[in-house]
CSV table of C-alpha atoms in Angstrom, one decimal:
chain,number,residue,atom,x,y,z
A,340,THR,CA,-1.9,3.6,-0.7
A,341,MET,CA,0.2,1.3,1.4
A,342,GLY,CA,2.1,0.5,-1.8
A,343,SER,CA,-1.1,-1.1,-3.2
A,344,PRO,CA,-2.2,-0.4,-6.8
A,345,VAL,CA,-5.8,-0.9,-5.8
A,346,PHE,CA,-7.2,0.4,-2.5
A,347,ARG,CA,-10.1,2.1,-0.7
A,348,SER,CA,-9.8,4.3,2.3
A,349,LEU,CA,-11.9,6.1,5.0
A,350,ASP,CA,-10.7,8.8,7.3
A,351,LEU,CA,-12.3,8.6,10.7
A,352,ASP,CA,-11.9,10.8,13.7
A,353,GLY,CA,-8.5,9.5,15.0
A,354,PHE,CA,-7.9,6.8,12.4
A,355,ALA,CA,-7.3,6.1,8.8
A,356,VAL,CA,-8.7,2.8,7.4
A,357,ILE,CA,-7.4,1.3,4.2
A,358,GLU,CA,-8.5,-1.8,2.4
A,359,ALA,CA,-5.7,-2.7,0.0
A,360,TRP,CA,-5.3,-5.4,-2.7
A,361,PHE,CA,-1.9,-6.6,-3.8
A,362,PRO,CA,-1.2,-8.7,-6.9
A,363,ALA,CA,0.3,-12.1,-6.6
A,364,GLY,CA,4.1,-12.3,-6.4
A,365,GLU,CA,4.6,-8.6,-5.8
A,366,HIS,CA,7.5,-7.6,-3.4
A,367,LEU,CA,7.4,-4.4,-1.4
A,368,ALA,CA,11.0,-3.6,-0.6
A,369,ARG,CA,12.0,-2.5,2.9
A,370,HIS,CA,10.0,0.6,3.9
A,371,THR,CA,8.5,2.4,6.8
A,372,HIS,CA,5.2,4.1,7.6
A,373,ASP,CA,4.8,7.5,9.3
A,374,ARG,CA,2.0,6.1,11.4
A,375,ALA,CA,1.7,2.9,13.4
A,376,CYS,CA,-0.2,0.2,11.5
A,377,VAL,CA,-2.5,-2.7,12.4
A,378,ALA,CA,-2.8,-4.9,9.4
A,379,VAL,CA,-5.3,-7.8,9.2
A,380,MET,CA,-5.1,-10.3,6.4
A,381,LEU,CA,-8.5,-10.9,4.9
A,382,GLU,CA,-7.7,-13.0,1.8
A,383,GLY,CA,-4.5,-14.4,0.2
A,384,SER,CA,-1.3,-14.0,2.1
A,385,PHE,CA,2.1,-12.3,2.3
A,386,ASP,CA,5.3,-12.8,4.2
A,387,LEU,CA,6.2,-9.9,6.5
A,388,ALA,CA,9.9,-9.4,7.2
A,389,MET,CA,10.0,-7.3,10.4
A,390,ALA,CA,12.1,-7.1,13.6
A,391,GLY,CA,14.6,-9.7,12.4
A,392,ARG,CA,12.0,-12.3,11.6
A,393,VAL,CA,9.8,-13.4,8.7
A,394,HIS,CA,6.1,-14.0,9.5
A,395,HIS,CA,3.8,-15.8,7.2
A,396,CYS,CA,0.5,-13.9,7.1
A,397,PRO,CA,-2.5,-15.9,5.8
A,398,PRO,CA,-6.1,-15.0,6.5
A,399,THR,CA,-6.6,-14.2,10.2
A,400,ALA,CA,-3.1,-12.9,10.6
A,401,VAL,CA,-2.8,-9.7,12.5
A,402,ALA,CA,0.4,-7.7,12.5
A,403,THR,CA,1.2,-4.4,14.3
A,404,GLU,CA,3.9,-2.2,13.0
A,405,PRO,CA,5.0,0.8,15.1
A,406,ALA,CA,5.6,4.1,13.2
A,407,GLY,CA,9.0,4.0,11.6
A,408,GLU,CA,9.4,0.2,11.9
A,409,THR,CA,11.4,-1.0,8.8
A,410,HIS,CA,9.7,-4.0,7.2
A,411,ALA,CA,9.2,-5.7,3.8
A,412,ASN,CA,6.3,-7.6,2.3
A,413,SER,CA,6.3,-10.5,-0.2
A,414,ILE,CA,2.9,-11.2,-1.6
A,415,GLY,CA,1.8,-14.8,-1.9
A,416,ASP,CA,0.6,-16.7,-5.0
A,417,SER,CA,-3.0,-15.7,-4.5
A,418,GLY,CA,-2.4,-12.0,-4.0
A,419,ALA,CA,-3.5,-10.3,-0.8
A,420,ARG,CA,-6.4,-8.3,0.5
A,421,VAL,CA,-5.6,-6.6,3.8
A,422,ALA,CA,-7.4,-4.2,6.1
A,423,VAL,CA,-5.1,-1.6,7.7
A,424,ILE,CA,-5.8,0.7,10.6
A,425,GLN,CA,-3.5,3.7,11.0
A,426,PRO,CA,-4.1,5.7,14.2
A,427,ASP,CA,-3.6,9.5,14.0
A,428,PRO,CA,-0.5,10.3,16.2
A,429,ASP,CA,-2.0,13.7,17.0
A,430,ARG,CA,-4.7,11.9,19.0
A,431,ALA,CA,-2.4,11.0,21.9
A,432,GLU,CA,-5.2,10.9,24.5
A,433,LEU,CA,-7.3,8.6,22.4
A,434,LEU,CA,-4.3,6.3,21.7
A,435,ARG,CA,-2.9,6.1,25.2
A,436,PRO,CA,-4.7,2.9,26.2
A,437,PHE,CA,-3.3,1.2,23.0
A,438,ALA,CA,0.3,2.2,23.4
A,439,ARG,CA,1.4,-1.3,24.4
A,440,ILE,CA,0.2,-2.6,21.1
A,441,LEU,CA,1.0,0.3,18.8
A,442,ASP,CA,4.6,0.8,20.0
A,443,ARG,CA,5.8,-2.8,19.5
A,444,PRO,CA,5.9,-5.0,16.5
A,445,SER,CA,3.7,-8.1,16.8
A,446,HIS,CA,2.3,-11.0,14.8
A,447,ARG,CA,-0.6,-13.3,15.8
A,448,HIS,CA,-3.6,-15.1,14.3
A,449,HIS,CA,-7.0,-14.2,15.5
A,450,ALA,CA,-10.2,-15.1,13.7
A,451,GLY,CA,-12.4,-12.8,15.8
A,452,ILE,CA,-10.2,-9.8,14.8
A,453,ALA,CA,-10.3,-10.9,11.2
A,454,ALA,CA,-14.1,-11.1,11.3
A,455,CYS,CA,-14.3,-7.6,12.8
A,456,ALA,CA,-11.9,-6.3,10.1
A,457,ALA,CA,-14.1,-7.8,7.4
A,458,ARG,CA,-17.1,-5.9,9.0
A,459,LEU,CA,-15.0,-2.8,9.0
A,460,THR,CA,-14.2,-3.0,5.2
A,461,ARG,CA,-17.9,-3.6,4.5
A,462,GLU,CA,-18.6,-0.2,6.0
A,463,LEU,CA,-16.5,1.4,3.3
A,464,ASP,CA,-19.4,0.6,0.9
A,465,ARG,CA,-22.1,2.0,3.0
A,466,PRO,CA,-23.4,5.4,1.8
A,467,ASP,CA,-25.3,6.2,5.0
A,468,ASP,CA,-24.5,8.6,7.8
A,469,LEU,CA,-23.9,5.6,10.2
A,470,ALA,CA,-21.0,4.0,8.2
A,471,SER,CA,-18.3,6.1,9.8
A,472,LEU,CA,-19.7,5.4,13.3
A,473,ALA,CA,-19.8,1.7,12.6
A,474,ALA,CA,-16.3,1.8,11.2
A,475,GLU,CA,-15.0,3.6,14.2
A,476,ALA,CA,-16.7,1.1,16.5
A,477,ALA,CA,-15.0,-1.8,14.6
A,478,VAL,CA,-11.6,-0.1,14.8
A,479,LEU,CA,-11.9,0.4,18.5
A,480,GLU,CA,-13.1,-3.2,19.0
A,481,ILE,CA,-10.0,-4.5,17.1
A,482,LEU,CA,-7.7,-2.3,19.2
A,483,VAL,CA,-9.4,-3.3,22.5
A,484,VAL,CA,-9.1,-7.0,21.7
A,485,LEU,CA,-5.4,-6.5,20.8
A,486,GLY,CA,-4.8,-4.5,23.9
A,487,ARG,CA,-6.4,-7.2,26.1
A,488,LEU,CA,-4.3,-9.9,24.4
A,489,ALA,CA,-1.2,-7.9,25.2
A,490,LEU,CA,-2.3,-7.4,28.8
A,491,ASP,CA,-3.0,-11.1,29.2
A,492,ALA,CA,0.4,-12.0,27.8
A,493,GLU,CA,2.1,-9.6,30.3
A,494,ARG,CA,0.4,-11.1,33.3
A,495,SER,CA,2.0,-13.9,35.2
A,496,PRO,CA,0.1,-17.1,35.4
A,497,PRO,CA,-2.2,-17.6,38.5
A,498,PRO,CA,-0.6,-19.3,41.5
A,499,TRP,CA,-2.8,-22.4,41.2
A,500,LEU,CA,-1.5,-23.0,37.6
A,501,LEU,CA,2.1,-22.8,38.8
A,502,ARG,CA,1.4,-25.3,41.6
A,503,ALA,CA,-0.3,-27.6,39.1
A,504,GLN,CA,2.6,-27.4,36.7
A,505,GLU,CA,5.1,-28.3,39.6
């Protein structure tokens, strides 16, 4: 339930997907999750206290929380609607390419990921046999984008850029 009084969920092959709504002003005291989480703010906001910092999470905010990472959430004045992806730790082979994003806390804003997360939550309403495949595709797209952002951040700038800066 992610601490949410109202939620929907879908179990995929390798991932749990949760769409959770939180009421305005609610505070979720320091807690952990057994699985890593990728949380994408869709509506409203919350403040996320994690890894010694407080991150404001309005729409388009994307946070990753490793399994066991202690954090707290303070929901904003408009409440919050968030999409959460929790990979299955028993699927190590599937998750190996995403270790750099699932094993470290992070916070960023990315409208493309938020749009993909919105598509993902719409699949929770689809009664057809293709909904779980579309949801899994959206989950993998989100993780791939996050993985590439992490790779790009780890790479050193190209030599021409360093010369231009000098």
